[in-house]
Amino acid sequence: MKTEQEYAFIVENLDHGKRLDVFLSTRLPEHSRTALQRAIDGGNACVNGSLAKSSVKVQVGDLVNITLTPPAPAHVVAQEIDLDIVYEDSDLLVLNKQKDIVVHPAPGAEDGTIVNALLAHCKELSGVGGELRPGIVHRLDKDTTGLMVVAKNDFAHHALQEQIQQRTAKRRYLALVWGRPPWNEAVIDAPIARHMNDPRRMAVTPPNTRSAARHAVTEVTVQERLGLFTLLECNLQTGRTHQIRLHCEFAGYPVVGDPLYGGLRRIPAATMEAKYANPLNERITRLHGQVLHAYSLSFTHPATGQRMEFEQSPHTEFQELLDYLRALPEIYRA
């Protein structure tokens, strides 16, 4: 049974003017700032007896109260599912996530997930993510492949989450997109919110409604131009749901194969001979998901302080599509 814990603090001189969530993170370092923000915004924190938001600036002498519910131990069923483990020690492990597997249980995917597999593989996992997301520091979409780090204890989990929030943990992706951007580098800064009419999708929110959206920034760099397509490297500055997929569509270059954000196109008949276009269209049809791969992950190890860097080549479908495009006659690659 979960037991609520109540805390009370008096704001001292050194903390004057700090945001409430920042102040509480210094007083409760065993809790992540994200968890504290969730509790505050859920109506579980007061300043001088009044409910307060995370952004409130505390003053000297303020009485701050917060009620927290410790994360429940995971009880999702363990399942023997193969995992491609790139690195593992007593604090964390790094996975190369395969396609067509969900990271954690959710409606419509109650089992057969990465979490189910982790529970079978690991004796212990961090409980910070709650009962459905033990150990999950960050997630990848079902059909996005590549590197992700998992925490085995709460200390590692908090440290890794903090690195992601402070952008000292680096996550880089390769995305094959439709189109030919006129630039070699760009920064896509566009706020993201849940789509108003389709719960499966996210949406870039118009300026007049940005208060309902979350800040989202993606750095993109052209890696290779392949005729009608471009291979991009995407560097996340924030980690919003569907961020790269949505930002690429917003910029006018949807990720190939993406069923939600404009990636299910076909080669226009007038742009390529049928003997090249038809096999290419067939390959794209068989993708069953976006051509997006988390190829690079780096972070500082929470326990040792060592900088850890990992790279993973794209999965077979992605690589075979790249190889096909690179083998086309020069006229279709220029």
PDB file of C-alpha atoms in Angstrom, residues 35-230:
ATOM      1  CA  ALA A  35       8.111  14.110 -10.019  1.00  0.00           C
ATOM      2  CA  LEU A  36       8.019  17.209  -7.832  1.00  0.00           C
ATOM      3  CA  GLN A  37       6.487  19.298 -10.614  1.00  0.00           C
ATOM      4  CA  ARG A  38       3.850  16.619 -11.122  1.00  0.00           C
ATOM      5  CA  ALA A  39       2.990  16.691  -7.407  1.00  0.00           C
ATOM      6  CA  ILE A  40       2.922  20.492  -7.257  1.00  0.00           C
ATOM      7  CA  ASP A  41       0.766  20.890 -10.344  1.00  0.00           C
ATOM      8  CA  GLY A  42      -1.488  18.108  -9.064  1.00  0.00           C
ATOM      9  CA  GLY A  43      -2.473  20.285  -6.099  1.00  0.00           C
ATOM     10  CA  ASN A  44      -0.192  18.711  -3.501  1.00  0.00           C
ATOM     11  CA  ALA A  45       1.932  21.738  -2.587  1.00  0.00           C
ATOM     12  CA  CYS A  46       1.157  24.911  -0.676  1.00  0.00           C
ATOM     13  CA  VAL A  47       3.022  28.118   0.085  1.00  0.00           C
ATOM     14  CA  ASN A  48       1.815  29.774   3.295  1.00  0.00           C
ATOM     15  CA  GLY A  49      -1.303  27.624   3.183  1.00  0.00           C
ATOM     16  CA  SER A  50      -2.305  28.399  -0.399  1.00  0.00           C
ATOM     17  CA  LEU A  51      -2.013  26.039  -3.364  1.00  0.00           C
ATOM     18  CA  ALA A  52       0.890  27.045  -5.578  1.00  0.00           C
ATOM     19  CA  LYS A  53       2.247  26.331  -9.041  1.00  0.00           C
ATOM     20  CA  SER A  54       5.749  25.129  -9.892  1.00  0.00           C
ATOM     21  CA  SER A  55       6.681  28.556 -11.270  1.00  0.00           C
ATOM     22  CA  VAL A  56       5.883  30.483  -8.072  1.00  0.00           C
ATOM     23  CA  LYS A  57       8.924  32.304  -6.644  1.00  0.00           C
ATOM     24  CA  VAL A  58       9.402  31.606  -2.949  1.00  0.00           C
ATOM     25  CA  GLN A  59      10.327  34.346  -0.469  1.00  0.00           C
ATOM     26  CA  VAL A  60      12.351  34.328   2.728  1.00  0.00           C
ATOM     27  CA  GLY A  61      10.225  33.049   5.607  1.00  0.00           C
ATOM     28  CA  ASP A  62       7.637  31.288   3.411  1.00  0.00           C
ATOM     29  CA  LEU A  63       6.244  28.017   4.747  1.00  0.00           C
ATOM     30  CA  VAL A  64       6.243  25.375   2.019  1.00  0.00           C
ATOM     31  CA  ASN A  65       4.271  22.140   2.408  1.00  0.00           C
ATOM     32  CA  ILE A  66       4.181  19.241  -0.033  1.00  0.00           C
ATOM     33  CA  THR A  67       2.605  15.803   0.081  1.00  0.00           C
ATOM     34  CA  LEU A  68       4.261  13.014  -1.911  1.00  0.00           C
ATOM     35  CA  THR A  69       3.291   9.440  -2.634  1.00  0.00           C
ATOM     36  CA  PRO A  70       6.304   7.132  -2.959  1.00  0.00           C
ATOM     37  CA  PRO A  71       6.405   5.162  -6.219  1.00  0.00           C
ATOM     38  CA  ALA A  72       4.839   1.731  -5.952  1.00  0.00           C
ATOM     39  CA  PRO A  73       7.006  -1.313  -6.626  1.00  0.00           C
ATOM     40  CA  ALA A  74       6.502  -2.721 -10.086  1.00  0.00           C
ATOM     41  CA  HIS A  75       4.068  -5.612 -10.340  1.00  0.00           C
ATOM     42  CA  VAL A  76       3.759  -5.875 -14.115  1.00  0.00           C
ATOM     43  CA  VAL A  77       4.248  -9.498 -15.096  1.00  0.00           C
ATOM     44  CA  ALA A  78       7.771 -10.547 -16.105  1.00  0.00           C
ATOM     45  CA  GLN A  79       8.060 -12.099 -19.562  1.00  0.00           C
ATOM     46  CA  GLU A  80      10.980 -13.814 -21.243  1.00  0.00           C
ATOM     47  CA  ILE A  81      11.470 -11.590 -24.284  1.00  0.00           C
ATOM     48  CA  ASP A  82      14.810 -11.225 -26.037  1.00  0.00           C
ATOM     49  CA  LEU A  83      16.579  -7.937 -25.411  1.00  0.00           C
ATOM     50  CA  ASP A  84      19.535  -6.600 -27.386  1.00  0.00           C
ATOM     51  CA  ILE A  85      21.653  -5.379 -24.464  1.00  0.00           C
ATOM     52  CA  VAL A  86      24.584  -3.205 -25.525  1.00  0.00           C
ATOM     53  CA  TYR A  87      25.942  -2.531 -22.024  1.00  0.00           C
ATOM     54  CA  GLU A  88      25.025  -3.484 -18.465  1.00  0.00           C
ATOM     55  CA  ASP A  89      26.310  -3.008 -14.917  1.00  0.00           C
ATOM     56  CA  SER A  90      24.809  -2.847 -11.416  1.00  0.00           C
ATOM     57  CA  ASP A  91      23.341   0.648 -11.947  1.00  0.00           C
ATOM     58  CA  LEU A  92      22.018   0.708 -15.498  1.00  0.00           C
ATOM     59  CA  LEU A  93      21.795  -0.962 -18.853  1.00  0.00           C
ATOM     60  CA  VAL A  94      21.729   0.291 -22.430  1.00  0.00           C
ATOM     61  CA  LEU A  95      19.404  -1.372 -24.937  1.00  0.00           C
ATOM     62  CA  ASN A  96      19.236  -1.409 -28.695  1.00  0.00           C
ATOM     63  CA  LYS A  97      15.446  -1.319 -29.032  1.00  0.00           C
ATOM     64  CA  GLN A  98      13.998  -3.275 -31.914  1.00  0.00           C
ATOM     65  CA  LYS A  99      11.080  -2.276 -34.086  1.00  0.00           C
ATOM     66  CA  ASP A 100       7.447  -3.092 -33.308  1.00  0.00           C
ATOM     67  CA  ILE A 101       7.826  -3.310 -29.532  1.00  0.00           C
ATOM     68  CA  VAL A 102       6.302  -0.887 -27.029  1.00  0.00           C
ATOM     69  CA  VAL A 103       8.496   0.409 -24.214  1.00  0.00           C
ATOM     70  CA  HIS A 104       6.011   0.182 -21.331  1.00  0.00           C
ATOM     71  CA  PRO A 105       2.493  -1.187 -20.767  1.00  0.00           C
ATOM     72  CA  ALA A 106      -0.328   1.047 -21.954  1.00  0.00           C
ATOM     73  CA  PRO A 107      -3.911   0.597 -23.168  1.00  0.00           C
ATOM     74  CA  GLY A 108      -3.783  -1.777 -26.112  1.00  0.00           C
ATOM     75  CA  ALA A 109      -0.312  -3.025 -25.146  1.00  0.00           C
ATOM     76  CA  GLU A 110      -0.675  -4.429 -21.651  1.00  0.00           C
ATOM     77  CA  ASP A 111       2.169  -6.929 -22.054  1.00  0.00           C
ATOM     78  CA  GLY A 112       4.926  -7.950 -24.458  1.00  0.00           C
ATOM     79  CA  THR A 113       6.718  -4.668 -23.756  1.00  0.00           C
ATOM     80  CA  ILE A 114      10.297  -3.703 -22.958  1.00  0.00           C
ATOM     81  CA  VAL A 115       9.265  -3.370 -19.306  1.00  0.00           C
ATOM     82  CA  ASN A 116       7.911  -6.928 -19.215  1.00  0.00           C
ATOM     83  CA  ALA A 117      11.216  -8.142 -20.642  1.00  0.00           C
ATOM     84  CA  LEU A 118      13.273  -6.054 -18.195  1.00  0.00           C
ATOM     85  CA  LEU A 119      11.410  -7.488 -15.205  1.00  0.00           C
ATOM     86  CA  ALA A 120      12.403 -10.969 -16.342  1.00  0.00           C
ATOM     87  CA  HIS A 121      16.008  -9.945 -16.965  1.00  0.00           C
ATOM     88  CA  CYS A 122      16.763  -7.729 -13.947  1.00  0.00           C
ATOM     89  CA  LYS A 123      16.511  -8.517 -10.261  1.00  0.00           C
ATOM     90  CA  GLU A 124      15.893  -4.854  -9.502  1.00  0.00           C
ATOM     91  CA  LEU A 125      14.728  -1.783 -11.403  1.00  0.00           C
ATOM     92  CA  SER A 126      14.240   1.809 -10.363  1.00  0.00           C
ATOM     93  CA  GLY A 127      10.746   2.488  -9.029  1.00  0.00           C
ATOM     94  CA  VAL A 128      10.809   6.176  -9.965  1.00  0.00           C
ATOM     95  CA  GLY A 129       8.741   5.626 -13.101  1.00  0.00           C
ATOM     96  CA  GLY A 130       5.950   3.981 -11.130  1.00  0.00           C
ATOM     97  CA  GLU A 131       4.491   0.519 -11.497  1.00  0.00           C
ATOM     98  CA  LEU A 132       4.113   0.650 -15.283  1.00  0.00           C
ATOM     99  CA  ARG A 133       7.476   2.247 -16.109  1.00  0.00           C
ATOM    100  CA  PRO A 134      10.091   0.820 -13.723  1.00  0.00           C
ATOM    101  CA  GLY A 135      13.574   1.833 -14.798  1.00  0.00           C
ATOM    102  CA  ILE A 136      12.408   3.785 -17.850  1.00  0.00           C
ATOM    103  CA  VAL A 137      14.386   7.024 -18.026  1.00  0.00           C
ATOM    104  CA  HIS A 138      13.232   7.965 -21.534  1.00  0.00           C
ATOM    105  CA  ARG A 139      11.181   6.181 -24.160  1.00  0.00           C
ATOM    106  CA  LEU A 140      11.104   5.490 -27.876  1.00  0.00           C
ATOM    107  CA  ASP A 141       7.979   5.152 -30.008  1.00  0.00           C
ATOM    108  CA  LYS A 142       6.867   1.632 -30.912  1.00  0.00           C
ATOM    109  CA  ASP A 143       8.408   1.656 -34.390  1.00  0.00           C
ATOM    110  CA  THR A 144      11.410   3.833 -33.562  1.00  0.00           C
ATOM    111  CA  THR A 145      14.545   1.757 -33.055  1.00  0.00           C
ATOM    112  CA  GLY A 146      17.855   2.287 -31.326  1.00  0.00           C
ATOM    113  CA  LEU A 147      19.537   3.156 -28.064  1.00  0.00           C
ATOM    114  CA  MET A 148      17.864   3.806 -24.728  1.00  0.00           C
ATOM    115  CA  VAL A 149      19.177   3.711 -21.170  1.00  0.00           C
ATOM    116  CA  VAL A 150      17.400   1.960 -18.277  1.00  0.00           C
ATOM    117  CA  ALA A 151      18.033   2.645 -14.565  1.00  0.00           C
ATOM    118  CA  LYS A 152      18.325  -0.204 -12.069  1.00  0.00           C
ATOM    119  CA  ASN A 153      18.042   1.982  -8.974  1.00  0.00           C
ATOM    120  CA  ASP A 154      16.498   5.299  -7.975  1.00  0.00           C
ATOM    121  CA  PHE A 155      19.842   7.064  -7.614  1.00  0.00           C
ATOM    122  CA  ALA A 156      20.782   6.258 -11.201  1.00  0.00           C
ATOM    123  CA  HIS A 157      17.286   7.147 -12.413  1.00  0.00           C
ATOM    124  CA  HIS A 158      17.304  10.627 -10.842  1.00  0.00           C
ATOM    125  CA  ALA A 159      20.834  11.328 -12.075  1.00  0.00           C
ATOM    126  CA  LEU A 160      20.058  10.273 -15.650  1.00  0.00           C
ATOM    127  CA  GLN A 161      16.787  12.210 -15.746  1.00  0.00           C
ATOM    128  CA  GLU A 162      18.615  15.298 -14.506  1.00  0.00           C
ATOM    129  CA  GLN A 163      21.186  14.920 -17.284  1.00  0.00           C
ATOM    130  CA  ILE A 164      18.409  14.746 -19.857  1.00  0.00           C
ATOM    131  CA  GLN A 165      16.735  17.828 -18.388  1.00  0.00           C
ATOM    132  CA  GLN A 166      20.054  19.711 -18.288  1.00  0.00           C
ATOM    133  CA  ARG A 167      20.893  18.482 -21.830  1.00  0.00           C
ATOM    134  CA  THR A 168      24.187  16.945 -20.748  1.00  0.00           C
ATOM    135  CA  ALA A 169      22.874  13.560 -21.880  1.00  0.00           C
ATOM    136  CA  LYS A 170      22.928  13.529 -25.677  1.00  0.00           C
ATOM    137  CA  ARG A 171      20.452  11.615 -27.846  1.00  0.00           C
ATOM    138  CA  ARG A 172      20.963  11.691 -31.599  1.00  0.00           C
ATOM    139  CA  TYR A 173      18.742  10.122 -34.239  1.00  0.00           C
ATOM    140  CA  LEU A 174      18.948   9.327 -37.924  1.00  0.00           C
ATOM    141  CA  ALA A 175      15.799  10.058 -39.916  1.00  0.00           C
ATOM    142  CA  LEU A 176      15.203   9.468 -43.614  1.00  0.00           C
ATOM    143  CA  VAL A 177      12.785  12.154 -44.767  1.00  0.00           C
ATOM    144  CA  TRP A 178      10.921  13.065 -47.918  1.00  0.00           C
ATOM    145  CA  GLY A 179      12.205  16.126 -49.747  1.00  0.00           C
ATOM    146  CA  ARG A 180      15.324  18.229 -50.186  1.00  0.00           C
ATOM    147  CA  PRO A 181      15.793  20.894 -47.491  1.00  0.00           C
ATOM    148  CA  PRO A 182      17.431  24.079 -48.813  1.00  0.00           C
ATOM    149  CA  TRP A 183      19.578  24.251 -45.676  1.00  0.00           C
ATOM    150  CA  ASN A 184      22.333  22.032 -44.226  1.00  0.00           C
ATOM    151  CA  GLU A 185      21.508  22.829 -40.600  1.00  0.00           C
ATOM    152  CA  ALA A 186      18.367  24.091 -38.897  1.00  0.00           C
ATOM    153  CA  VAL A 187      16.772  24.466 -35.485  1.00  0.00           C
ATOM    154  CA  ILE A 188      13.076  23.638 -35.319  1.00  0.00           C
ATOM    155  CA  ASP A 189      11.568  25.479 -32.349  1.00  0.00           C
ATOM    156  CA  ALA A 190       7.849  24.734 -32.300  1.00  0.00           C
ATOM    157  CA  PRO A 191       5.654  24.029 -29.234  1.00  0.00           C
ATOM    158  CA  ILE A 192       3.842  20.698 -29.082  1.00  0.00           C
ATOM    159  CA  ALA A 193       0.459  19.750 -27.639  1.00  0.00           C
ATOM    160  CA  ARG A 194      -1.965  16.858 -27.984  1.00  0.00           C
ATOM    161  CA  HIS A 195      -3.931  17.025 -31.236  1.00  0.00           C
ATOM    162  CA  MET A 196      -7.425  18.386 -30.600  1.00  0.00           C
ATOM    163  CA  ASN A 197      -9.221  15.892 -32.867  1.00  0.00           C
ATOM    164  CA  ASP A 198      -6.990  12.801 -32.891  1.00  0.00           C
ATOM    165  CA  PRO A 199      -5.710  11.404 -29.567  1.00  0.00           C
ATOM    166  CA  ARG A 200      -3.072   9.320 -31.374  1.00  0.00           C
ATOM    167  CA  ARG A 201      -1.322  12.424 -32.690  1.00  0.00           C
ATOM    168  CA  MET A 202       0.502  15.461 -31.411  1.00  0.00           C
ATOM    169  CA  ALA A 203       0.332  18.878 -33.056  1.00  0.00           C
ATOM    170  CA  VAL A 204       2.393  22.044 -33.346  1.00  0.00           C
ATOM    171  CA  THR A 205       0.227  24.581 -31.559  1.00  0.00           C
ATOM    172  CA  PRO A 206      -0.558  27.979 -33.139  1.00  0.00           C
ATOM    173  CA  PRO A 207       0.909  31.039 -31.383  1.00  0.00           C
ATOM    174  CA  ASN A 208      -2.420  32.143 -29.917  1.00  0.00           C
ATOM    175  CA  THR A 209      -2.766  28.861 -27.975  1.00  0.00           C
ATOM    176  CA  ARG A 210       0.848  28.201 -26.991  1.00  0.00           C
ATOM    177  CA  SER A 211       0.001  28.270 -23.301  1.00  0.00           C
ATOM    178  CA  ALA A 212      -1.462  24.780 -23.747  1.00  0.00           C
ATOM    179  CA  ALA A 213       1.668  23.434 -25.455  1.00  0.00           C
ATOM    180  CA  ARG A 214       5.102  22.372 -24.253  1.00  0.00           C
ATOM    181  CA  HIS A 215       8.337  23.939 -25.457  1.00  0.00           C
ATOM    182  CA  ALA A 216      10.037  21.681 -28.036  1.00  0.00           C
ATOM    183  CA  VAL A 217      13.339  22.161 -29.898  1.00  0.00           C
ATOM    184  CA  THR A 218      15.027  19.843 -32.393  1.00  0.00           C
ATOM    185  CA  GLU A 219      18.390  20.491 -34.061  1.00  0.00           C
ATOM    186  CA  VAL A 220      18.630  18.919 -37.534  1.00  0.00           C
ATOM    187  CA  THR A 221      21.662  18.468 -39.787  1.00  0.00           C
ATOM    188  CA  VAL A 222      21.766  17.072 -43.311  1.00  0.00           C
ATOM    189  CA  GLN A 223      23.910  13.937 -43.435  1.00  0.00           C
ATOM    190  CA  GLU A 224      23.279  12.850 -47.009  1.00  0.00           C
ATOM    191  CA  ARG A 225      21.144  13.970 -49.942  1.00  0.00           C
ATOM    192  CA  LEU A 226      19.576  11.108 -51.888  1.00  0.00           C
ATOM    193  CA  GLY A 227      17.492  12.576 -54.689  1.00  0.00           C
ATOM    194  CA  LEU A 228      13.906  12.777 -53.482  1.00  0.00           C
ATOM    195  CA  PHE A 229      15.058  11.933 -49.955  1.00  0.00           C
ATOM    196  CA  THR A 230      17.397  13.335 -47.304  1.00  0.00           C
TER     197      THR A 230
END
